[in-house]
Amino acid sequence: MPTPTNYQSLAYEAVKKMIMTSTLYPGMKISKNDLVKKLNIGDTPVREAILRLGKEGLVKVVPQSGTYIAKINMQEVYQALFVRETIEKIVFVEASQVITADQLEDLKKMVQVQKIYDNEKEIDNYFKLDEEFHAAFYAIAEKTFVWQWMQLLNMQLNRYRYLRLMVKDLSRKSITDDHEKLLKFIENKDVDALQEAVRHHLHLIDQDVIKVRAAFPDYFVDDL
């Protein structure tokens, strides 16, 4: 039987996932009681989850109005992207120096599976594999703790990335194409090309932000 701490963790992860995938969409008013019923978890774990998510900037309490899912702040997205780009260029280079043939082959297979998930019904699996692809390089470079730390920093960025996958007329092919280029540069030991490819890949959001905001105009803080 789960302990109270486990229930709190379950509630937190469940609500956070609903926020990250826009099931609980930006700007949406939420009710603790509704979440208790939806999750079939007690009142206290859900309340604690909401408080924790509020501290992490995903939930906002408006006095005399209610509790809302925080809208996406693109200034925070770009600041998180700045940190991730700075770190990830180093991590990919370090990983390229120690990666094994088997690890490289596994990553190639991962990209092929990600292509299979390139459809509207498989957004969750597509996003999960995208995360696993990048996380693998942190593991290879023995920087797993850095990856875990960045997940807190990347919450707004990841919300945007998931939302981008929901825009029907935006192709995902550029994502898997970039993954294949990254692996090619690693295989060729081309450090300069690898770092530029990491930068280009992470900045795909620059190309799509206008379309994403047009598709979901009410999901963003008016910060641009």
CSV table of C-alpha atoms in Angstrom, one decimal:
chain,number,residue,atom,x,y,z
A,1,MET,CA,0.0,0.0,0.0
A,2,PRO,CA,1.4,3.4,-1.0
A,3,THR,CA,2.6,5.6,1.9
A,4,PRO,CA,1.4,9.2,2.3
A,5,THR,CA,4.7,10.4,0.7
A,6,ASN,CA,4.1,8.1,-2.2
A,7,TYR,CA,0.6,9.4,-2.6
A,8,GLN,CA,2.0,13.0,-2.7
A,9,SER,CA,4.5,12.0,-5.3
A,10,LEU,CA,1.8,10.2,-7.4
A,11,ALA,CA,-0.5,13.3,-7.2
A,12,TYR,CA,2.4,15.6,-8.1
A,13,GLU,CA,3.5,13.6,-11.1
A,14,ALA,CA,0.0,13.1,-12.4
A,15,VAL,CA,-1.0,16.7,-12.2
A,16,LYS,CA,2.4,17.9,-13.6
A,17,LYS,CA,2.0,15.5,-16.6
A,18,MET,CA,-1.5,16.9,-17.3
A,19,ILE,CA,0.0,20.4,-17.3
A,20,MET,CA,3.1,19.5,-19.4
A,21,THR,CA,0.8,17.9,-22.0
A,22,SER,CA,-1.8,20.7,-21.9
A,23,THR,CA,-4.5,18.3,-20.7
A,24,LEU,CA,-4.7,21.0,-18.0
A,25,TYR,CA,-4.1,23.8,-20.5
A,26,PRO,CA,-2.5,27.2,-19.8
A,27,GLY,CA,-4.9,29.7,-18.3
A,28,MET,CA,-7.4,26.9,-17.3
A,29,LYS,CA,-9.1,27.3,-13.9
A,30,ILE,CA,-8.6,24.2,-11.8
A,31,SER,CA,-10.4,22.8,-8.7
A,32,LYS,CA,-8.7,20.7,-6.1
A,33,ASN,CA,-11.9,18.7,-5.6
A,34,ASP,CA,-12.2,18.0,-9.3
A,35,LEU,CA,-8.6,16.7,-9.3
A,36,VAL,CA,-9.2,14.6,-6.3
A,37,LYS,CA,-12.1,12.9,-8.1
A,38,LYS,CA,-10.2,12.6,-11.3
A,39,LEU,CA,-7.1,11.1,-9.8
A,40,ASN,CA,-8.9,9.1,-7.1
A,41,ILE,CA,-6.3,10.3,-4.6
A,42,GLY,CA,-6.9,11.9,-1.2
A,43,ASP,CA,-7.4,15.6,-0.6
A,44,THR,CA,-4.0,16.2,1.1
A,45,PRO,CA,-1.8,14.8,-1.6
A,46,VAL,CA,-3.5,16.8,-4.3
A,47,ARG,CA,-3.4,20.0,-2.2
A,48,GLU,CA,0.4,19.4,-1.6
A,49,ALA,CA,0.9,18.8,-5.3
A,50,ILE,CA,-0.8,22.1,-6.3
A,51,LEU,CA,1.3,24.0,-3.7
A,52,ARG,CA,4.5,22.4,-5.1
A,53,LEU,CA,3.5,23.1,-8.7
A,54,GLY,CA,2.8,26.7,-7.7
A,55,LYS,CA,6.4,27.0,-6.3
A,56,GLU,CA,7.6,25.7,-9.6
A,57,GLY,CA,5.7,28.3,-11.6
A,58,LEU,CA,3.2,25.9,-13.2
A,59,VAL,CA,0.2,26.9,-11.1
A,60,LYS,CA,-0.9,30.4,-10.2
A,61,VAL,CA,-3.3,31.4,-7.4
A,62,VAL,CA,-5.3,34.6,-8.1
A,63,PRO,CA,-6.8,36.1,-4.9
A,64,GLN,CA,-10.6,36.2,-4.9
A,65,SER,CA,-10.6,34.4,-8.2
A,66,GLY,CA,-9.2,30.9,-8.0
A,67,THR,CA,-6.3,28.6,-9.0
A,68,TYR,CA,-5.2,28.6,-12.6
A,69,ILE,CA,-2.6,26.8,-14.8
A,70,ALA,CA,0.1,29.3,-15.5
A,71,LYS,CA,0.4,30.5,-19.0
A,72,ILE,CA,3.6,29.9,-20.9
A,73,ASN,CA,6.1,32.7,-20.6
A,74,MET,CA,8.4,32.8,-23.7
A,75,GLN,CA,11.0,34.9,-21.9
A,76,GLU,CA,11.4,32.0,-19.5
A,77,VAL,CA,11.4,29.5,-22.4
A,78,TYR,CA,14.3,31.4,-24.0
A,79,GLN,CA,16.3,31.7,-20.8
A,80,ALA,CA,15.9,27.9,-20.2
A,81,LEU,CA,17.0,27.4,-23.9
A,82,PHE,CA,20.1,29.6,-23.3
A,83,VAL,CA,21.2,27.4,-20.4
A,84,ARG,CA,20.4,24.1,-22.2
A,85,GLU,CA,22.3,25.2,-25.3
A,86,THR,CA,25.3,26.2,-23.3
A,87,ILE,CA,25.4,22.9,-21.4
A,88,GLU,CA,24.3,20.6,-24.2
A,89,LYS,CA,27.0,21.6,-26.6
A,90,ILE,CA,29.6,20.5,-24.0
A,91,VAL,CA,27.7,17.3,-23.1
A,92,PHE,CA,27.4,16.2,-26.7
A,93,VAL,CA,31.1,16.7,-27.4
A,94,GLU,CA,32.0,14.9,-24.2
A,95,ALA,CA,29.7,12.0,-25.1
A,96,SER,CA,31.1,11.9,-28.6
A,97,GLN,CA,34.6,11.2,-27.2
A,98,VAL,CA,33.5,8.1,-25.2
A,99,ILE,CA,30.4,6.7,-27.0
A,100,THR,CA,30.6,3.1,-28.0
A,101,ALA,CA,29.5,1.5,-31.3
A,102,ASP,CA,26.7,-0.2,-29.5
A,103,GLN,CA,25.4,3.0,-27.9
A,104,LEU,CA,25.6,4.8,-31.3
A,105,GLU,CA,23.6,2.0,-32.9
A,106,ASP,CA,21.0,2.1,-30.1
A,107,LEU,CA,20.6,5.8,-30.7
A,108,LYS,CA,20.1,5.3,-34.4
A,109,LYS,CA,17.4,2.7,-33.7
A,110,MET,CA,15.7,5.2,-31.3
A,111,VAL,CA,15.5,7.8,-34.1
A,112,GLN,CA,13.9,5.2,-36.4
A,113,VAL,CA,11.2,4.4,-33.8
A,114,GLN,CA,10.6,8.1,-33.2
A,115,LYS,CA,9.8,8.4,-36.9
A,116,ILE,CA,7.2,5.7,-36.5
A,117,TYR,CA,5.6,7.8,-33.8
A,118,ASP,CA,5.3,10.8,-36.0
A,119,ASN,CA,1.5,11.1,-36.0
A,120,GLU,CA,-1.1,12.9,-34.0
A,121,LYS,CA,-2.1,9.9,-32.0
A,122,GLU,CA,1.5,9.3,-30.7
A,123,ILE,CA,2.5,12.7,-29.4
A,124,ASP,CA,3.2,11.3,-25.9
A,125,ASN,CA,5.5,8.6,-27.2
A,126,TYR,CA,7.2,10.9,-29.7
A,127,PHE,CA,8.0,13.5,-27.0
A,128,LYS,CA,9.1,10.7,-24.6
A,129,LEU,CA,11.6,9.4,-27.2
A,130,ASP,CA,12.8,12.9,-27.9
A,131,GLU,CA,13.6,13.3,-24.3
A,132,GLU,CA,15.2,9.9,-24.1
A,133,PHE,CA,17.4,10.7,-27.1
A,134,HIS,CA,18.9,13.8,-25.4
A,135,ALA,CA,19.1,12.2,-21.9
A,136,ALA,CA,21.1,9.3,-23.4
A,137,PHE,CA,24.0,11.7,-24.2
A,138,TYR,CA,24.0,13.1,-20.6
A,139,ALA,CA,24.2,9.5,-19.4
A,140,ILE,CA,27.0,8.6,-21.8
A,141,ALA,CA,28.9,11.7,-20.7
A,142,GLU,CA,28.2,10.8,-17.0
A,143,LYS,CA,26.2,14.0,-16.5
A,144,THR,CA,22.9,12.4,-15.5
A,145,PHE,CA,22.5,14.7,-12.4
A,146,VAL,CA,22.8,17.7,-14.8
A,147,TRP,CA,20.0,16.3,-16.9
A,148,GLN,CA,17.8,15.8,-13.8
A,149,TRP,CA,18.5,19.3,-12.6
A,150,MET,CA,17.7,20.8,-16.0
A,151,GLN,CA,14.3,19.2,-15.9
A,152,LEU,CA,13.2,21.7,-13.3
A,153,LEU,CA,14.7,24.5,-15.3
A,154,ASN,CA,13.1,23.2,-18.5
A,155,MET,CA,9.5,23.1,-17.5
A,156,GLN,CA,8.3,26.1,-19.5
A,157,LEU,CA,10.5,25.0,-22.4
A,158,ASN,CA,9.1,21.5,-22.4
A,159,ARG,CA,5.6,22.8,-22.2
A,160,TYR,CA,6.2,24.8,-25.3
A,161,ARG,CA,8.0,21.8,-27.1
A,162,TYR,CA,5.0,19.6,-26.4
A,163,LEU,CA,2.6,22.3,-27.6
A,164,ARG,CA,4.6,22.6,-30.8
A,165,LEU,CA,4.0,18.9,-31.5
A,166,MET,CA,0.2,19.5,-31.2
A,167,VAL,CA,0.2,22.0,-34.1
A,168,LYS,CA,-1.1,20.0,-37.1
A,169,ASP,CA,0.6,21.9,-39.9
A,170,LEU,CA,4.1,21.9,-38.3
A,171,SER,CA,6.3,19.1,-39.6
A,172,ARG,CA,8.2,17.0,-37.1
A,173,LYS,CA,10.6,15.7,-39.7
A,174,SER,CA,13.1,18.5,-39.0
A,175,ILE,CA,13.5,17.1,-35.5
A,176,THR,CA,14.4,13.6,-36.5
A,177,ASP,CA,16.5,14.9,-39.4
A,178,ASP,CA,18.5,16.9,-36.8
A,179,HIS,CA,18.9,13.8,-34.7
A,180,GLU,CA,20.3,11.9,-37.6
A,181,LYS,CA,22.7,14.8,-38.3
A,182,LEU,CA,23.9,14.8,-34.7
A,183,LEU,CA,24.7,11.1,-34.9
A,184,LYS,CA,26.5,11.5,-38.2
A,185,PHE,CA,28.7,14.2,-36.8
A,186,ILE,CA,29.4,12.1,-33.7
A,187,GLU,CA,30.3,9.2,-35.9
A,188,ASN,CA,32.6,11.4,-37.9
A,189,LYS,CA,34.2,13.0,-34.8
A,190,ASP,CA,33.4,16.4,-36.3
A,191,VAL,CA,33.3,18.5,-33.1
A,192,ASP,CA,32.7,21.9,-34.7
A,193,ALA,CA,29.8,20.6,-36.9
A,194,LEU,CA,28.4,18.8,-33.9
A,195,GLN,CA,28.2,21.9,-31.7
A,196,GLU,CA,26.6,23.9,-34.5
A,197,ALA,CA,24.1,21.1,-35.1
A,198,VAL,CA,23.2,21.1,-31.4
A,199,ARG,CA,22.7,24.9,-31.5
A,200,HIS,CA,20.5,24.6,-34.7
A,201,HIS,CA,18.5,21.8,-33.3
A,202,LEU,CA,17.6,23.5,-30.0
A,203,HIS,CA,16.7,26.7,-31.9
A,204,LEU,CA,14.1,25.0,-34.1
A,205,ILE,CA,11.6,26.8,-31.8
A,206,ASP,CA,12.7,30.1,-33.3
A,207,GLN,CA,11.2,29.0,-36.7
A,208,ASP,CA,7.9,27.8,-35.3
A,209,VAL,CA,7.0,30.2,-32.4
A,210,ILE,CA,4.7,32.5,-34.5
A,211,LYS,CA,2.7,29.5,-35.7
A,212,VAL,CA,2.5,27.9,-32.3
A,213,ARG,CA,1.3,31.1,-30.7
A,214,ALA,CA,-1.2,31.6,-33.5
A,215,ALA,CA,-2.6,28.1,-32.9
A,216,PHE,CA,-2.9,28.7,-29.2
A,217,PRO,CA,-3.1,32.4,-28.7
A,218,ASP,CA,-4.6,32.2,-25.2
A,219,TYR,CA,-1.9,29.9,-23.8
A,220,PHE,CA,0.9,32.5,-23.6
A,221,VAL,CA,1.8,35.4,-21.4
A,222,ASP,CA,1.7,38.6,-23.6
A,223,ASP,CA,5.5,39.1,-23.3
A,224,LEU,CA,6.7,39.7,-26.8
